[in-house]
Amino acid sequence: MSLQEAEDRIRQLDAEISDTDDKERRKKLQHEKNSLLAEAYGSISSYDRVYLARKSTRPGVRDYIDRIFTDFFEMHGDRLMRDDPAIIGGIASLDGLSVTVIGHLKGKTLDENLKCNFGMPNPEGYRKALRLMKQAEKFRRPIITLIDTPGAYPGLESEMHGQGEAIARNLMEMGTLTVPIISVVIGEGGSGGALALSVADRIWMLENSVYSILSPEGFASILWKDASRAREAADLMKLTAYDLYDRGIVDRLFGEPAAGLNEKSRSIYERMKNA
């Protein structure tokens, strides 16, 4: 049973427990729930971590900005064409130090996700990010990027506007910056869309975040012509924080509660702030 299936069943059990007055039945249901919890969170697979990284209840970039930084001043536009809501960036203060913060923005609701394109940036978003990074270089501000995207938007218009060039330019330009750069993968770290903000001096990952060249579903579709083998693909891809830390690709991990982060999680902000 996958973690998602287990959580669905746990929600059903919670509803049944609330609806019954029979003490024996409540006891039986609670026992089933406890057993399921132990099984579900006792052995989390790579694809379970993909599921946790994608959960809509997981804190997003705005949550980290609001709780780690102060005096955040958001800046808009790439000064070439338009603003891209899928990338948020600006100047903030971290314990009195001026920094530039940039991240992928996902919404909490359908309307918010439609506005920010489900966290999939267009070229204008990457050009906005590069503009802010060059500004940070000019004024000697450290750069912190927060990564949470399934990937750059693959639409026709974004390709016509130079998606590949925008990503490649960010990779090249970030490699020349002399100010410190820390990138933190807080959820999904998908493909070049993630890499375009994560050429950094230090790369950190949350325990249930993932970082890979493409999604497990995409990997399975290309390799086996069968997206249903995504769970198998996730194991082969070595995309979890533990996999990447063991291989020296990321520098630090931040632990999470067994069920992953949610809107009630608080300690993660303090731990990241003090890192």
PDB file of C-alpha atoms in Angstrom:
ATOM      1  CA  MET A   1       0.000   0.000   0.000  1.00  0.00           C
ATOM      2  CA  SER A   2       1.355   3.414  -0.950  1.00  0.00           C
ATOM      3  CA  LEU A   3       1.548   6.248   1.553  1.00  0.00           C
ATOM      4  CA  GLN A   4      -1.205   8.109  -0.306  1.00  0.00           C
ATOM      5  CA  GLU A   5      -3.509   5.081  -0.135  1.00  0.00           C
ATOM      6  CA  ALA A   6      -2.702   4.658   3.554  1.00  0.00           C
ATOM      7  CA  GLU A   7      -3.515   8.306   4.296  1.00  0.00           C
ATOM      8  CA  ASP A   8      -6.814   8.000   2.421  1.00  0.00           C
ATOM      9  CA  ARG A   9      -7.703   4.959   4.519  1.00  0.00           C
ATOM     10  CA  ILE A  10      -6.660   6.735   7.728  1.00  0.00           C
ATOM     11  CA  ARG A  11      -9.014   9.615   6.893  1.00  0.00           C
ATOM     12  CA  GLN A  12     -11.824   7.091   6.378  1.00  0.00           C
ATOM     13  CA  LEU A  13     -11.044   5.504   9.741  1.00  0.00           C
ATOM     14  CA  ASP A  14     -11.071   8.906  11.451  1.00  0.00           C
ATOM     15  CA  ALA A  15     -14.528   9.563  10.006  1.00  0.00           C
ATOM     16  CA  GLU A  16     -15.792   6.148  11.120  1.00  0.00           C
ATOM     17  CA  ILE A  17     -14.384   6.649  14.618  1.00  0.00           C
ATOM     18  CA  SER A  18     -16.156  10.002  14.900  1.00  0.00           C
ATOM     19  CA  ASP A  19     -19.455   8.570  13.659  1.00  0.00           C
ATOM     20  CA  THR A  20     -19.748   5.604  16.012  1.00  0.00           C
ATOM     21  CA  ASP A  21     -20.722   5.478  19.684  1.00  0.00           C
ATOM     22  CA  ASP A  22     -19.906   1.792  20.012  1.00  0.00           C
ATOM     23  CA  LYS A  23     -16.859   1.602  22.290  1.00  0.00           C
ATOM     24  CA  GLU A  24     -15.741  -1.786  21.015  1.00  0.00           C
ATOM     25  CA  ARG A  25     -15.980  -0.661  17.400  1.00  0.00           C
ATOM     26  CA  ARG A  26     -14.112   2.554  18.203  1.00  0.00           C
ATOM     27  CA  LYS A  27     -11.383   0.508  19.872  1.00  0.00           C
ATOM     28  CA  LYS A  28     -11.131  -1.803  16.868  1.00  0.00           C
ATOM     29  CA  LEU A  29     -11.012   1.094  14.406  1.00  0.00           C
ATOM     30  CA  GLN A  30      -8.386   2.904  16.475  1.00  0.00           C
ATOM     31  CA  HIS A  31      -6.257  -0.232  16.571  1.00  0.00           C
ATOM     32  CA  GLU A  32      -6.487  -0.517  12.777  1.00  0.00           C
ATOM     33  CA  LYS A  33      -5.545   3.135  12.440  1.00  0.00           C
ATOM     34  CA  ASN A  34      -2.520   2.786  14.737  1.00  0.00           C
ATOM     35  CA  SER A  35      -1.325  -0.287  12.838  1.00  0.00           C
ATOM     36  CA  LEU A  36      -1.747   1.506   9.534  1.00  0.00           C
ATOM     37  CA  LEU A  37       0.142   4.567  10.800  1.00  0.00           C
ATOM     38  CA  ALA A  38       3.048   2.419  11.959  1.00  0.00           C
ATOM     39  CA  GLU A  39       3.146   0.592   8.633  1.00  0.00           C
ATOM     40  CA  ALA A  40       2.727   3.680   6.446  1.00  0.00           C
ATOM     41  CA  TYR A  41       5.348   5.879   8.078  1.00  0.00           C
ATOM     42  CA  GLY A  42       7.688   3.120   9.183  1.00  0.00           C
ATOM     43  CA  SER A  43       9.039   2.475   5.705  1.00  0.00           C
ATOM     44  CA  ILE A  44       8.666   5.383   3.289  1.00  0.00           C
ATOM     45  CA  SER A  45       9.595   4.645  -0.324  1.00  0.00           C
ATOM     46  CA  SER A  46      11.137   7.051  -2.815  1.00  0.00           C
ATOM     47  CA  TYR A  47       7.776   7.558  -4.508  1.00  0.00           C
ATOM     48  CA  ASP A  48       6.125   8.201  -1.140  1.00  0.00           C
ATOM     49  CA  ARG A  49       8.556  11.087  -0.723  1.00  0.00           C
ATOM     50  CA  VAL A  50       7.532  12.369  -4.158  1.00  0.00           C
ATOM     51  CA  TYR A  51       3.936  12.305  -2.913  1.00  0.00           C
ATOM     52  CA  LEU A  52       4.889  14.194   0.263  1.00  0.00           C
ATOM     53  CA  ALA A  53       6.892  16.761  -1.737  1.00  0.00           C
ATOM     54  CA  ARG A  54       3.832  17.488  -3.889  1.00  0.00           C
ATOM     55  CA  LYS A  55       1.209  17.746  -1.131  1.00  0.00           C
ATOM     56  CA  SER A  56      -0.775  20.977  -1.267  1.00  0.00           C
ATOM     57  CA  THR A  57      -0.644  21.259   2.537  1.00  0.00           C
ATOM     58  CA  ARG A  58       3.147  21.475   2.457  1.00  0.00           C
ATOM     59  CA  PRO A  59       4.595  24.929   3.257  1.00  0.00           C
ATOM     60  CA  GLY A  60       5.402  26.948   0.157  1.00  0.00           C
ATOM     61  CA  VAL A  61       7.888  29.688  -0.587  1.00  0.00           C
ATOM     62  CA  ARG A  62       5.697  32.441   0.899  1.00  0.00           C
ATOM     63  CA  ASP A  63       5.526  30.560   4.198  1.00  0.00           C
ATOM     64  CA  TYR A  64       9.318  30.465   4.397  1.00  0.00           C
ATOM     65  CA  ILE A  65       9.700  34.103   3.388  1.00  0.00           C
ATOM     66  CA  ASP A  66       7.132  35.259   5.954  1.00  0.00           C
ATOM     67  CA  ARG A  67       8.593  33.201   8.820  1.00  0.00           C
ATOM     68  CA  ILE A  68      12.334  33.361   8.221  1.00  0.00           C
ATOM     69  CA  PHE A  69      12.857  36.847   6.808  1.00  0.00           C
ATOM     70  CA  THR A  70      11.655  40.325   7.705  1.00  0.00           C
ATOM     71  CA  ASP A  71      10.989  43.447   5.638  1.00  0.00           C
ATOM     72  CA  PHE A  72      10.529  41.481   2.420  1.00  0.00           C
ATOM     73  CA  PHE A  73      10.127  43.816  -0.556  1.00  0.00           C
ATOM     74  CA  GLU A  74       8.912  41.969  -3.633  1.00  0.00           C
ATOM     75  CA  MET A  75      10.191  43.043  -7.037  1.00  0.00           C
ATOM     76  CA  HIS A  76       8.463  42.354 -10.345  1.00  0.00           C
ATOM     77  CA  GLY A  77       9.259  42.018 -14.022  1.00  0.00           C
ATOM     78  CA  ASP A  78      12.210  40.972 -16.162  1.00  0.00           C
ATOM     79  CA  ARG A  79      12.597  44.449 -17.745  1.00  0.00           C
ATOM     80  CA  LEU A  80      12.281  42.799 -21.135  1.00  0.00           C
ATOM     81  CA  MET A  81       8.676  41.679 -21.485  1.00  0.00           C
ATOM     82  CA  ARG A  82       6.531  40.992 -18.409  1.00  0.00           C
ATOM     83  CA  ASP A  83       6.298  39.658 -14.883  1.00  0.00           C
ATOM     84  CA  ASP A  84       5.954  35.937 -14.188  1.00  0.00           C
ATOM     85  CA  PRO A  85       3.960  35.089 -11.032  1.00  0.00           C
ATOM     86  CA  ALA A  86       5.564  31.617 -10.897  1.00  0.00           C
ATOM     87  CA  ILE A  87       8.780  33.236  -9.623  1.00  0.00           C
ATOM     88  CA  ILE A  88       8.733  35.425  -6.536  1.00  0.00           C
ATOM     89  CA  GLY A  89      11.766  37.475  -5.577  1.00  0.00           C
ATOM     90  CA  GLY A  90      12.945  40.540  -3.769  1.00  0.00           C
ATOM     91  CA  ILE A  91      15.038  41.998  -0.971  1.00  0.00           C
ATOM     92  CA  ALA A  92      14.672  40.947   2.657  1.00  0.00           C
ATOM     93  CA  SER A  93      16.438  41.058   5.993  1.00  0.00           C
ATOM     94  CA  LEU A  94      17.830  37.974   7.740  1.00  0.00           C
ATOM     95  CA  ASP A  95      18.796  38.874  11.306  1.00  0.00           C
ATOM     96  CA  GLY A  96      19.782  42.338  10.125  1.00  0.00           C
ATOM     97  CA  LEU A  97      21.630  41.166   7.007  1.00  0.00           C
ATOM     98  CA  SER A  98      20.245  42.303   3.658  1.00  0.00           C
ATOM     99  CA  VAL A  99      19.725  39.361   1.307  1.00  0.00           C
ATOM    100  CA  THR A 100      18.057  38.634  -2.012  1.00  0.00           C
ATOM    101  CA  VAL A 101      15.420  35.900  -1.832  1.00  0.00           C
ATOM    102  CA  ILE A 102      14.062  34.158  -4.936  1.00  0.00           C
ATOM    103  CA  GLY A 103      11.778  31.145  -5.190  1.00  0.00           C
ATOM    104  CA  HIS A 104       9.250  29.159  -7.182  1.00  0.00           C
ATOM    105  CA  LEU A 105       5.708  30.049  -6.180  1.00  0.00           C
ATOM    106  CA  LYS A 106       2.895  27.500  -5.960  1.00  0.00           C
ATOM    107  CA  GLY A 107      -0.635  28.279  -4.857  1.00  0.00           C
ATOM    108  CA  LYS A 108      -2.688  26.794  -2.044  1.00  0.00           C
ATOM    109  CA  THR A 109      -5.949  26.855  -4.015  1.00  0.00           C
ATOM    110  CA  LEU A 110      -6.875  26.115  -7.619  1.00  0.00           C
ATOM    111  CA  ASP A 111      -7.257  29.825  -8.411  1.00  0.00           C
ATOM    112  CA  GLU A 112      -3.850  30.607  -6.910  1.00  0.00           C
ATOM    113  CA  ASN A 113      -2.244  27.749  -8.816  1.00  0.00           C
ATOM    114  CA  LEU A 114      -3.781  28.913 -12.075  1.00  0.00           C
ATOM    115  CA  LYS A 115      -2.388  32.387 -11.453  1.00  0.00           C
ATOM    116  CA  CYS A 116       1.139  31.127 -10.807  1.00  0.00           C
ATOM    117  CA  ASN A 117       0.940  28.300 -13.369  1.00  0.00           C
ATOM    118  CA  PHE A 118       1.312  25.589 -10.705  1.00  0.00           C
ATOM    119  CA  GLY A 119       4.852  26.751  -9.991  1.00  0.00           C
ATOM    120  CA  MET A 120       6.076  26.235 -13.570  1.00  0.00           C
ATOM    121  CA  PRO A 121       7.940  29.377 -14.697  1.00  0.00           C
ATOM    122  CA  ASN A 122       8.039  30.885 -18.151  1.00  0.00           C
ATOM    123  CA  PRO A 123      11.287  32.390 -19.514  1.00  0.00           C
ATOM    124  CA  GLU A 124      10.280  35.761 -18.078  1.00  0.00           C
ATOM    125  CA  GLY A 125      10.424  34.267 -14.590  1.00  0.00           C
ATOM    126  CA  TYR A 126      13.992  33.086 -15.020  1.00  0.00           C
ATOM    127  CA  ARG A 127      15.003  36.415 -16.521  1.00  0.00           C
ATOM    128  CA  LYS A 128      13.428  38.187 -13.550  1.00  0.00           C
ATOM    129  CA  ALA A 129      15.394  35.924 -11.221  1.00  0.00           C
ATOM    130  CA  LEU A 130      18.630  36.661 -13.079  1.00  0.00           C
ATOM    131  CA  ARG A 131      17.945  40.399 -12.935  1.00  0.00           C
ATOM    132  CA  LEU A 132      17.577  40.169  -9.155  1.00  0.00           C
ATOM    133  CA  MET A 133      20.713  38.044  -8.830  1.00  0.00           C
ATOM    134  CA  LYS A 134      22.767  40.555 -10.811  1.00  0.00           C
ATOM    135  CA  GLN A 135      21.390  43.315  -8.598  1.00  0.00           C
ATOM    136  CA  ALA A 136      22.453  41.277  -5.560  1.00  0.00           C
ATOM    137  CA  GLU A 137      25.946  40.952  -7.046  1.00  0.00           C
ATOM    138  CA  LYS A 138      26.139  44.707  -7.591  1.00  0.00           C
ATOM    139  CA  PHE A 139      25.179  45.509  -4.000  1.00  0.00           C
ATOM    140  CA  ARG A 140      27.013  42.531  -2.448  1.00  0.00           C
ATOM    141  CA  ARG A 141      23.916  40.844  -1.051  1.00  0.00           C
ATOM    142  CA  PRO A 142      23.927  37.068  -0.440  1.00  0.00           C
ATOM    143  CA  ILE A 143      21.350  35.141  -2.479  1.00  0.00           C
ATOM    144  CA  ILE A 144      18.958  32.530  -1.110  1.00  0.00           C
ATOM    145  CA  THR A 145      16.810  30.540  -3.528  1.00  0.00           C
ATOM    146  CA  LEU A 146      13.895  28.316  -2.533  1.00  0.00           C
ATOM    147  CA  ILE A 147      13.219  25.506  -4.999  1.00  0.00           C
ATOM    148  CA  ASP A 148       9.734  24.032  -5.478  1.00  0.00           C
ATOM    149  CA  THR A 149       8.712  23.346  -9.065  1.00  0.00           C
ATOM    150  CA  PRO A 150       7.707  20.347 -11.177  1.00  0.00           C
ATOM    151  CA  GLY A 151       9.756  21.972 -13.938  1.00  0.00           C
ATOM    152  CA  ALA A 152       9.857  24.901 -16.321  1.00  0.00           C
ATOM    153  CA  TYR A 153       6.635  25.415 -18.272  1.00  0.00           C
ATOM    154  CA  PRO A 154       6.842  23.445 -21.572  1.00  0.00           C
ATOM    155  CA  GLY A 155       4.168  25.394 -23.450  1.00  0.00           C
ATOM    156  CA  LEU A 156       4.440  26.629 -27.025  1.00  0.00           C
ATOM    157  CA  GLU A 157       4.580  30.302 -26.039  1.00  0.00           C
ATOM    158  CA  SER A 158       7.317  29.738 -23.472  1.00  0.00           C
ATOM    159  CA  GLU A 159       9.394  27.915 -26.081  1.00  0.00           C
ATOM    160  CA  MET A 160       8.825  30.747 -28.554  1.00  0.00           C
ATOM    161  CA  HIS A 161      10.022  33.203 -25.891  1.00  0.00           C
ATOM    162  CA  GLY A 162      13.268  31.272 -25.374  1.00  0.00           C
ATOM    163  CA  GLN A 163      12.751  28.904 -22.450  1.00  0.00           C
ATOM    164  CA  GLY A 164      15.908  26.917 -23.160  1.00  0.00           C
ATOM    165  CA  GLU A 165      18.005  30.055 -23.578  1.00  0.00           C
ATOM    166  CA  ALA A 166      16.674  31.576 -20.350  1.00  0.00           C
ATOM    167  CA  ILE A 167      17.522  28.465 -18.333  1.00  0.00           C
ATOM    168  CA  ALA A 168      20.954  28.099 -19.953  1.00  0.00           C
ATOM    169  CA  ARG A 169      21.786  31.744 -19.340  1.00  0.00           C
ATOM    170  CA  ASN A 170      20.894  31.426 -15.667  1.00  0.00           C
ATOM    171  CA  LEU A 171      23.182  28.413 -15.348  1.00  0.00           C
ATOM    172  CA  MET A 172      26.036  30.308 -16.982  1.00  0.00           C
ATOM    173  CA  GLU A 173      25.522  33.597 -15.160  1.00  0.00           C
ATOM    174  CA  MET A 174      24.999  32.065 -11.707  1.00  0.00           C
ATOM    175  CA  GLY A 175      28.343  30.320 -12.102  1.00  0.00           C
ATOM    176  CA  THR A 176      30.069  33.705 -12.423  1.00  0.00           C
ATOM    177  CA  LEU A 177      28.499  35.400  -9.386  1.00  0.00           C
ATOM    178  CA  THR A 178      30.853  36.072  -6.482  1.00  0.00           C
ATOM    179  CA  VAL A 179      28.292  36.615  -3.723  1.00  0.00           C
ATOM    180  CA  PRO A 180      27.342  33.576  -1.598  1.00  0.00           C
ATOM    181  CA  ILE A 181      24.397  31.554  -2.923  1.00  0.00           C
ATOM    182  CA  ILE A 182      22.413  29.025  -0.896  1.00  0.00           C
ATOM    183  CA  SER A 183      19.693  26.986  -2.597  1.00  0.00           C
ATOM    184  CA  VAL A 184      17.137  25.067  -0.546  1.00  0.00           C
ATOM    185  CA  VAL A 185      14.903  22.431  -2.149  1.00  0.00           C
ATOM    186  CA  ILE A 186      11.693  22.730  -0.112  1.00  0.00           C
ATOM    187  CA  GLY A 187       9.416  20.533  -2.251  1.00  0.00           C
ATOM    188  CA  GLU A 188       9.756  19.446  -5.860  1.00  0.00           C
ATOM    189  CA  GLY A 189      13.059  20.080  -7.581  1.00  0.00           C
ATOM    190  CA  GLY A 190      12.127  19.273 -11.139  1.00  0.00           C
ATOM    191  CA  SER A 191      14.432  19.348 -14.157  1.00  0.00           C
ATOM    192  CA  GLY A 192      16.073  22.469 -15.585  1.00  0.00           C
ATOM    193  CA  GLY A 193      13.279  24.491 -14.050  1.00  0.00           C
ATOM    194  CA  ALA A 194      14.816  23.794 -10.647  1.00  0.00           C
ATOM    195  CA  LEU A 195      18.433  23.837 -11.776  1.00  0.00           C
ATOM    196  CA  ALA A 196      18.061  27.369 -13.175  1.00  0.00           C
ATOM    197  CA  LEU A 197      17.810  28.652  -9.582  1.00  0.00           C
ATOM    198  CA  SER A 198      20.166  26.209  -7.899  1.00  0.00           C
ATOM    199  CA  VAL A 199      23.696  26.774  -9.174  1.00  0.00           C
ATOM    200  CA  ALA A 200      24.887  27.521  -5.668  1.00  0.00           C
ATOM    201  CA  ASP A 201      27.717  27.366  -3.158  1.00  0.00           C
ATOM    202  CA  ARG A 202      25.533  25.238  -0.902  1.00  0.00           C
ATOM    203  CA  ILE A 203      22.490  23.111  -1.729  1.00  0.00           C
ATOM    204  CA  TRP A 204      20.232  22.045   1.121  1.00  0.00           C
ATOM    205  CA  MET A 205      17.207  19.755   0.977  1.00  0.00           C
ATOM    206  CA  LEU A 206      14.293  19.011   3.235  1.00  0.00           C
ATOM    207  CA  GLU A 207      13.912  15.337   4.101  1.00  0.00           C
ATOM    208  CA  ASN A 208      10.803  14.823   1.974  1.00  0.00           C
ATOM    209  CA  SER A 209      11.810  16.986  -0.961  1.00  0.00           C
ATOM    210  CA  VAL A 210      13.014  15.554  -4.276  1.00  0.00           C
ATOM    211  CA  TYR A 211      15.488  16.748  -6.907  1.00  0.00           C
ATOM    212  CA  SER A 212      15.701  15.130 -10.334  1.00  0.00           C
ATOM    213  CA  ILE A 213      15.989  15.580 -14.083  1.00  0.00           C
ATOM    214  CA  LEU A 214      12.261  14.898 -14.578  1.00  0.00           C
ATOM    215  CA  SER A 215       9.278  13.405 -12.782  1.00  0.00           C
ATOM    216  CA  PRO A 216       9.090   9.648 -12.102  1.00  0.00           C
ATOM    217  CA  GLU A 217       6.011   9.546 -14.327  1.00  0.00           C
ATOM    218  CA  GLY A 218       7.947  11.161 -17.164  1.00  0.00           C
ATOM    219  CA  PHE A 219      10.900   8.847 -16.620  1.00  0.00           C
ATOM    220  CA  ALA A 220       8.653   5.763 -16.733  1.00  0.00           C
ATOM    221  CA  SER A 221       6.843   7.040 -19.830  1.00  0.00           C
ATOM    222  CA  ILE A 222      10.110   7.567 -21.711  1.00  0.00           C
ATOM    223  CA  LEU A 223      11.940   4.446 -20.560  1.00  0.00           C
ATOM    224  CA  TRP A 224       9.098   1.919 -20.476  1.00  0.00           C
ATOM    225  CA  LYS A 225       6.236   3.727 -22.265  1.00  0.00           C
ATOM    226  CA  ASP A 226       4.243   3.141 -19.069  1.00  0.00           C
ATOM    227  CA  ALA A 227       3.648   5.983 -16.587  1.00  0.00           C
ATOM    228  CA  SER A 228       2.097   3.540 -14.113  1.00  0.00           C
ATOM    229  CA  ARG A 229       5.626   2.321 -13.308  1.00  0.00           C
ATOM    230  CA  ALA A 230       6.442   5.653 -11.658  1.00  0.00           C
ATOM    231  CA  ARG A 231       7.047   4.009  -8.268  1.00  0.00           C
ATOM    232  CA  GLU A 232       9.699   1.760  -9.804  1.00  0.00           C
ATOM    233  CA  ALA A 233      11.182   4.726 -11.651  1.00  0.00           C
ATOM    234  CA  ALA A 234      11.496   6.767  -8.454  1.00  0.00           C
ATOM    235  CA  ASP A 235      13.665   4.063  -6.894  1.00  0.00           C
ATOM    236  CA  LEU A 236      15.964   3.979  -9.928  1.00  0.00           C
ATOM    237  CA  MET A 237      16.271   7.756 -10.211  1.00  0.00           C
ATOM    238  CA  LYS A 238      17.830   8.273  -6.747  1.00  0.00           C
ATOM    239  CA  LEU A 239      15.918  11.522  -6.347  1.00  0.00           C
ATOM    240  CA  THR A 240      15.420  11.697  -2.574  1.00  0.00           C
ATOM    241  CA  ALA A 241      17.347  13.921  -0.193  1.00  0.00           C
ATOM    242  CA  TYR A 242      19.077  10.884   1.315  1.00  0.00           C
ATOM    243  CA  ASP A 243      20.099   9.549  -2.110  1.00  0.00           C
ATOM    244  CA  LEU A 244      21.580  12.884  -3.139  1.00  0.00           C
ATOM    245  CA  TYR A 245      23.273  13.554   0.191  1.00  0.00           C
ATOM    246  CA  ASP A 246      24.958  10.148   0.080  1.00  0.00           C
ATOM    247  CA  ARG A 247      26.293  10.989  -3.387  1.00  0.00           C
ATOM    248  CA  GLY A 248      27.625  14.389  -2.331  1.00  0.00           C
ATOM    249  CA  ILE A 249      25.225  16.368  -4.512  1.00  0.00           C
ATOM    250  CA  VAL A 250      23.554  18.184  -1.623  1.00  0.00           C
ATOM    251  CA  ASP A 251      25.324  19.534   1.430  1.00  0.00           C
ATOM    252  CA  ARG A 252      22.752  19.390   4.197  1.00  0.00           C
ATOM    253  CA  LEU A 253      19.434  17.744   5.079  1.00  0.00           C
ATOM    254  CA  PHE A 254      16.649  19.037   7.305  1.00  0.00           C
ATOM    255  CA  GLY A 255      14.529  16.399   9.010  1.00  0.00           C
ATOM    256  CA  GLU A 256      10.734  16.443   8.911  1.00  0.00           C
ATOM    257  CA  PRO A 257       7.928  14.903  10.976  1.00  0.00           C
ATOM    258  CA  ALA A 258       6.968  11.356   9.972  1.00  0.00           C
ATOM    259  CA  ALA A 259       3.913  12.551   8.047  1.00  0.00           C
ATOM    260  CA  GLY A 260       5.802  15.380   6.353  1.00  0.00           C
ATOM    261  CA  LEU A 261       5.482  19.121   6.796  1.00  0.00           C
ATOM    262  CA  ASN A 262       2.121  20.886   6.872  1.00  0.00           C
ATOM    263  CA  GLU A 263       0.665  24.284   7.697  1.00  0.00           C
ATOM    264  CA  LYS A 264       1.105  23.574  11.435  1.00  0.00           C
ATOM    265  CA  SER A 265       4.839  22.878  11.154  1.00  0.00           C
ATOM    266  CA  ARG A 266       6.885  25.570  12.875  1.00  0.00           C
ATOM    267  CA  SER A 267      10.290  24.218  13.879  1.00  0.00           C
ATOM    268  CA  ILE A 268      11.532  23.945  10.293  1.00  0.00           C
ATOM    269  CA  TYR A 269      11.600  27.731   9.916  1.00  0.00           C
ATOM    270  CA  GLU A 270      13.711  28.236  13.030  1.00  0.00           C
ATOM    271  CA  ARG A 271      16.110  25.436  12.084  1.00  0.00           C
ATOM    272  CA  MET A 272      16.618  26.839   8.606  1.00  0.00           C
ATOM    273  CA  LYS A 273      17.044  30.355   9.942  1.00  0.00           C
ATOM    274  CA  ASN A 274      19.741  29.226  12.365  1.00  0.00           C
ATOM    275  CA  ALA A 275      21.555  26.974   9.874  1.00  0.00           C
TER     276      ALA A 275
END
